[in-house]
Amino acid sequence: MSLPKDQIYAEPLNAISGFVFDERVVSVFPDMIQRSVPGYSTIIAMTGVLAERYAQPHTNCYDLGCSLGASTLSMRAQLDNRNSEIIGIDNSPAMIERCRALLAADSHITPVTLHVDDINTTPIENASVAVMNFTLQFIALEQREILLARIGANMHSGGVLVLSEKIRFDDAHLQELNTDLHHAFKRANGYSDLEIAQKRSALDNVLIPETLTAHRERLQRAGFSSVDVWFQCFNFASLVAIK
Ligand code: GEK
């Protein structure tokens, strides 16, 4: 089945407002994220595998910024009969509404609770798995330390945080190279130069990437003892952080 195609930035726009996760985005989201994020399918599939390895009985597995529940569904497919519960959080009501419908069509048995909530304030407790796949990048820089510390503090020893992000490079040459490679990836997936440029403007000051060093150091301060990148493609990376 072909996905509804993302054409949000296909026509020239007079003014480009900041990117928001509204109904329009929700309706094309699976196509948008597949064609925009290199390695997305691999990261989603392996999120389930990592959850299966680290989920502890009678604990919670959090999908923070769950959107349409891709990571939730991937975890759920791996966690049957593990006596754990998945909690998906997103502050976009349109995302959660559509996510509920997609979950209702899924036949796996692990209980899932979805909440429209801000991950900066939502309760996080009794966690053995926390997933933030491309969500921290949308959180205000000054909130990130507090959020990560709270996840670390409420995570059982031996639990895992999967953190996937767009990243930036301190080295100017690498920053330019990886940006160009990402744009080539988007072009190869059918986005025009106009779409790439307009989307880039919309995400300016909304999606704020950090370096891998900044992520690693913050995860260590948050109490995670083993931290490393398990996947990287251009300026997109996924880290595992084990408490
Ligand atoms: C996936 N993880 O498919 N509180 C809760 N949700 C938030 C907040 C916040 N403060 N800020 C942003 N979001 C998903 C993809 S998308 C990534 C995640 C992308 C939500 C926002 O509503 C959106 O659904 C999600 O974070 C980011 O693997 O679009 O690049």
Coordinates of C-alpha atoms and ligand atoms in Angstrom, one line a residue:
M1 CA 0.0 0.0 0.0
S2 CA 1.5 3.4 -1.0
L3 CA 1.6 6.0 1.8
P4 CA 0.0 9.5 1.3
K5 CA 2.7 11.6 -0.2
D6 CA 4.3 14.5 1.6
Q7 CA 3.9 17.6 -0.6
I8 CA 3.6 20.2 2.2
Y9 CA 6.5 22.3 0.9
A10 CA 6.2 21.4 -2.8
E11 CA 4.8 24.8 -3.9
P12 CA 6.5 28.2 -3.3
L13 CA 5.2 29.7 -0.1
N14 CA 5.1 33.5 0.6
A15 CA 5.9 33.1 4.3
I16 CA 7.3 30.0 6.0
S17 CA 6.1 29.5 9.5
G18 CA 7.8 27.3 12.1
F19 CA 7.1 23.6 11.7
V20 CA 4.3 22.2 13.8
F21 CA 2.9 18.6 14.2
D22 CA -0.6 19.4 13.0
E23 CA -3.3 17.4 11.1
R24 CA -1.6 18.2 7.8
V25 CA 1.7 16.7 8.9
V26 CA 0.0 13.8 10.6
S27 CA -1.7 12.8 7.3
V28 CA 1.6 12.4 5.5
F29 CA 3.9 11.7 8.4
P30 CA 5.0 8.1 7.6
D31 CA 6.1 9.1 4.1
M32 CA 7.7 12.3 5.3
I33 CA 9.9 10.7 8.0
Q34 CA 10.8 7.7 5.7
R35 CA 12.0 10.0 2.9
S36 CA 13.7 12.5 5.3
V37 CA 15.5 10.5 7.9
P38 CA 18.3 8.2 6.6
G39 CA 18.2 4.9 8.5
Y40 CA 14.7 5.5 10.0
S41 CA 13.4 1.9 9.3
T42 CA 16.5 0.3 10.7
I43 CA 16.3 2.5 13.9
I44 CA 12.6 1.7 14.4
A45 CA 13.1 -2.1 13.8
M46 CA 16.2 -2.2 16.2
T47 CA 14.3 -0.2 18.8
G48 CA 12.1 -3.2 19.3
V49 CA 15.1 -5.6 19.4
L50 CA 16.8 -3.3 22.1
A51 CA 13.5 -3.2 24.1
E52 CA 13.3 -7.0 24.0
R53 CA 16.8 -7.2 25.4
Y54 CA 16.5 -4.6 28.2
A55 CA 12.8 -4.6 29.3
Q56 CA 12.5 -5.9 32.8
P57 CA 9.3 -7.6 34.1
H58 CA 6.7 -5.3 35.7
T59 CA 8.3 -2.1 34.5
N60 CA 7.4 0.6 32.0
C61 CA 8.8 1.1 28.5
Y62 CA 8.4 4.7 27.4
D63 CA 8.1 6.0 23.9
L64 CA 8.7 9.8 24.3
G65 CA 7.5 11.8 21.3
C66 CA 5.7 8.7 20.0
S67 CA 4.1 10.4 16.9
L68 CA 2.1 7.6 15.1
G69 CA 3.6 4.9 17.3
A70 CA 6.3 3.4 15.0
S71 CA 8.6 2.7 18.0
T72 CA 5.7 1.7 20.2
L73 CA 4.6 -0.9 17.6
S74 CA 8.1 -2.1 17.1
M75 CA 8.6 -2.6 20.9
R76 CA 5.1 -4.2 21.2
A77 CA 5.9 -6.8 18.6
Q78 CA 8.9 -7.9 20.7
L79 CA 7.5 -7.7 24.2
D80 CA 4.6 -10.1 24.2
N81 CA 4.4 -12.1 27.5
R82 CA 7.1 -10.0 29.1
N83 CA 4.8 -8.4 31.7
S84 CA 5.8 -4.9 30.9
E85 CA 3.7 -2.0 29.8
I86 CA 4.4 0.5 27.0
I87 CA 3.6 4.2 27.6
G88 CA 3.5 6.5 24.5
I89 CA 3.6 10.3 25.0
D90 CA 3.2 13.0 22.5
N91 CA 2.0 16.6 22.9
S92 CA 0.3 16.7 19.5
P93 CA -3.4 15.7 19.9
A94 CA -3.6 14.9 16.1
M95 CA -0.6 12.5 16.4
I96 CA -2.1 10.7 19.4
E97 CA -5.5 10.4 17.8
R98 CA -4.1 8.7 14.7
C99 CA -1.7 6.6 16.8
R100 CA -4.7 5.2 18.8
A101 CA -6.3 4.1 15.5
L102 CA -3.1 2.4 14.3
L103 CA -2.7 0.6 17.7
A104 CA -6.3 -0.6 17.6
A105 CA -5.4 -2.4 14.4
D106 CA -2.4 -4.1 16.0
S107 CA -2.8 -7.6 17.3
H108 CA 0.1 -7.8 19.8
I109 CA -0.9 -8.1 23.5
T110 CA 1.4 -5.9 25.6
P111 CA -0.7 -3.2 27.1
V112 CA -0.1 0.3 25.7
T113 CA -1.3 3.6 27.2
L114 CA -1.1 6.8 25.1
H115 CA -1.2 10.3 26.6
V116 CA -1.3 13.7 25.0
D117 CA 1.3 15.3 27.3
D118 CA 4.5 17.3 27.4
I119 CA 7.5 15.0 27.9
N120 CA 9.1 17.8 30.0
T121 CA 6.5 17.3 32.7
T122 CA 4.9 13.9 32.1
P123 CA 5.5 11.4 35.0
I124 CA 8.3 8.9 34.2
E125 CA 8.4 6.1 36.7
N126 CA 9.5 2.4 37.0
A127 CA 11.2 2.5 33.6
S128 CA 13.5 -0.1 32.2
V129 CA 13.3 1.2 28.6
A130 CA 12.9 4.7 27.3
V131 CA 12.9 5.6 23.7
M132 CA 13.3 9.1 22.3
N133 CA 13.5 8.7 18.5
F134 CA 14.0 12.1 17.0
T135 CA 12.2 14.0 19.8
L136 CA 14.8 15.5 22.0
Q137 CA 15.9 17.7 19.0
F138 CA 12.5 19.5 19.4
I139 CA 12.9 20.2 23.1
A140 CA 14.3 23.6 24.2
L141 CA 18.0 23.4 24.8
E142 CA 17.6 24.6 28.5
Q143 CA 15.1 21.8 29.2
R144 CA 17.2 18.9 27.8
E145 CA 19.5 18.5 30.9
I146 CA 16.5 18.4 33.3
L147 CA 14.6 15.9 31.1
L148 CA 17.5 13.5 30.7
A149 CA 18.3 13.7 34.4
R150 CA 14.7 12.8 35.2
I151 CA 14.7 9.8 32.8
G152 CA 18.0 8.6 34.3
A153 CA 16.7 9.0 37.9
N154 CA 13.6 7.0 37.2
M155 CA 15.3 4.2 35.2
H156 CA 16.1 0.9 36.8
S157 CA 19.7 -0.2 36.9
G158 CA 20.4 -2.2 33.7
G159 CA 17.7 -0.3 31.8
V160 CA 18.3 1.4 28.4
L161 CA 17.6 4.7 26.8
V162 CA 17.5 4.7 23.0
L163 CA 18.2 8.3 21.8
S164 CA 18.0 9.0 18.1
E165 CA 18.7 12.5 16.8
K166 CA 19.8 14.7 13.9
I167 CA 23.3 15.8 14.9
R168 CA 25.6 18.6 14.1
F169 CA 29.4 18.6 13.8
D170 CA 31.9 21.1 15.3
D171 CA 34.2 20.5 12.3
A172 CA 32.9 22.9 9.6
H173 CA 34.0 20.6 6.7
L174 CA 32.1 17.6 8.2
Q175 CA 29.0 19.8 8.9
E176 CA 28.9 20.8 5.3
L177 CA 29.6 17.3 3.9
N178 CA 26.9 15.6 6.0
T179 CA 24.4 18.4 5.3
D180 CA 25.0 17.9 1.6
L181 CA 24.8 14.1 1.8
H182 CA 21.5 14.4 3.7
H183 CA 20.1 16.8 1.0
A184 CA 21.3 14.3 -1.7
F185 CA 19.4 11.6 0.2
K186 CA 16.3 13.7 0.2
R187 CA 16.7 14.5 -3.5
A188 CA 17.1 10.8 -4.3
N189 CA 13.8 10.2 -2.4
G190 CA 12.0 12.6 -4.7
Y191 CA 12.1 15.9 -2.7
S192 CA 12.8 19.0 -4.9
D193 CA 15.4 21.6 -4.0
L194 CA 12.5 24.0 -3.3
E195 CA 10.9 21.4 -0.8
I196 CA 14.3 20.9 0.8
A197 CA 14.9 24.6 1.2
Q198 CA 11.4 25.5 2.5
K199 CA 11.4 22.6 5.0
R200 CA 14.8 23.7 6.2
S201 CA 13.5 27.2 6.9
A202 CA 10.4 25.8 8.7
L203 CA 12.7 23.7 11.0
D204 CA 15.1 26.6 11.7
N205 CA 15.0 27.3 15.5
V206 CA 12.4 24.4 15.9
L207 CA 14.7 21.4 15.4
I208 CA 18.0 22.2 17.2
P209 CA 20.7 19.5 16.6
E210 CA 23.6 19.1 19.0
T211 CA 27.0 17.3 18.6
L212 CA 27.5 13.7 19.6
T213 CA 29.9 14.9 22.3
A214 CA 27.1 17.0 23.9
H215 CA 24.7 14.1 23.8
R216 CA 27.3 11.6 25.3
E217 CA 28.3 14.0 28.1
R218 CA 24.7 14.8 29.1
L219 CA 23.8 11.1 29.1
Q220 CA 26.7 10.4 31.4
R221 CA 25.7 13.2 33.7
A222 CA 22.2 11.7 33.8
G223 CA 23.6 8.5 35.3
F224 CA 24.0 6.3 32.3
S225 CA 27.2 4.4 32.6
S226 CA 27.6 2.8 29.2
V227 CA 26.9 5.2 26.3
D228 CA 27.7 4.8 22.6
V229 CA 26.4 5.3 19.1
W230 CA 25.0 2.1 17.6
F231 CA 23.8 3.6 14.3
Q232 CA 24.9 6.6 12.2
C233 CA 24.1 7.7 8.7
F234 CA 25.3 11.2 7.8
N235 CA 24.0 13.7 10.3
F236 CA 21.5 11.3 11.9
A237 CA 22.6 9.0 14.8
S238 CA 21.1 6.7 17.4
L239 CA 22.7 6.1 20.8
V240 CA 22.2 3.5 23.4
A241 CA 22.7 4.6 27.0
I242 CA 22.6 1.8 29.7
K243 CA 22.1 2.7 33.3
Ligands
GEK1 C1 9.0 8.0 15.4 N1 9.4 9.0 17.6 O1 8.2 7.8 14.4 N2 6.3 16.7 24.4 C2 5.8 15.6 23.8 N3 6.0 15.4 22.4 C3 6.7 16.3 21.8 C4 7.2 17.4 22.4 C5 7.0 17.6 23.8 N4 7.5 18.6 24.4 N5 7.9 18.2 21.4 C6 7.7 17.5 20.3 N6 7.0 16.4 20.5 C7 8.7 9.1 16.3 C8 9.0 10.4 15.6 S1 8.8 13.1 15.6 C9 10.3 13.4 14.8 C10 9.1 11.6 16.4 C11 10.2 14.2 13.5 C12 6.6 15.4 19.5 C13 6.0 15.9 18.2 O2 4.6 16.2 18.4 C14 6.3 14.8 17.2 O3 5.2 13.9 17.1 C15 7.5 14.1 17.8 O4 7.8 14.7 19.0 C16 8.7 14.2 16.9 O5 10.1 7.4 15.5 O6 9.1 14.5 13.0 O7 11.4 14.5 13.0

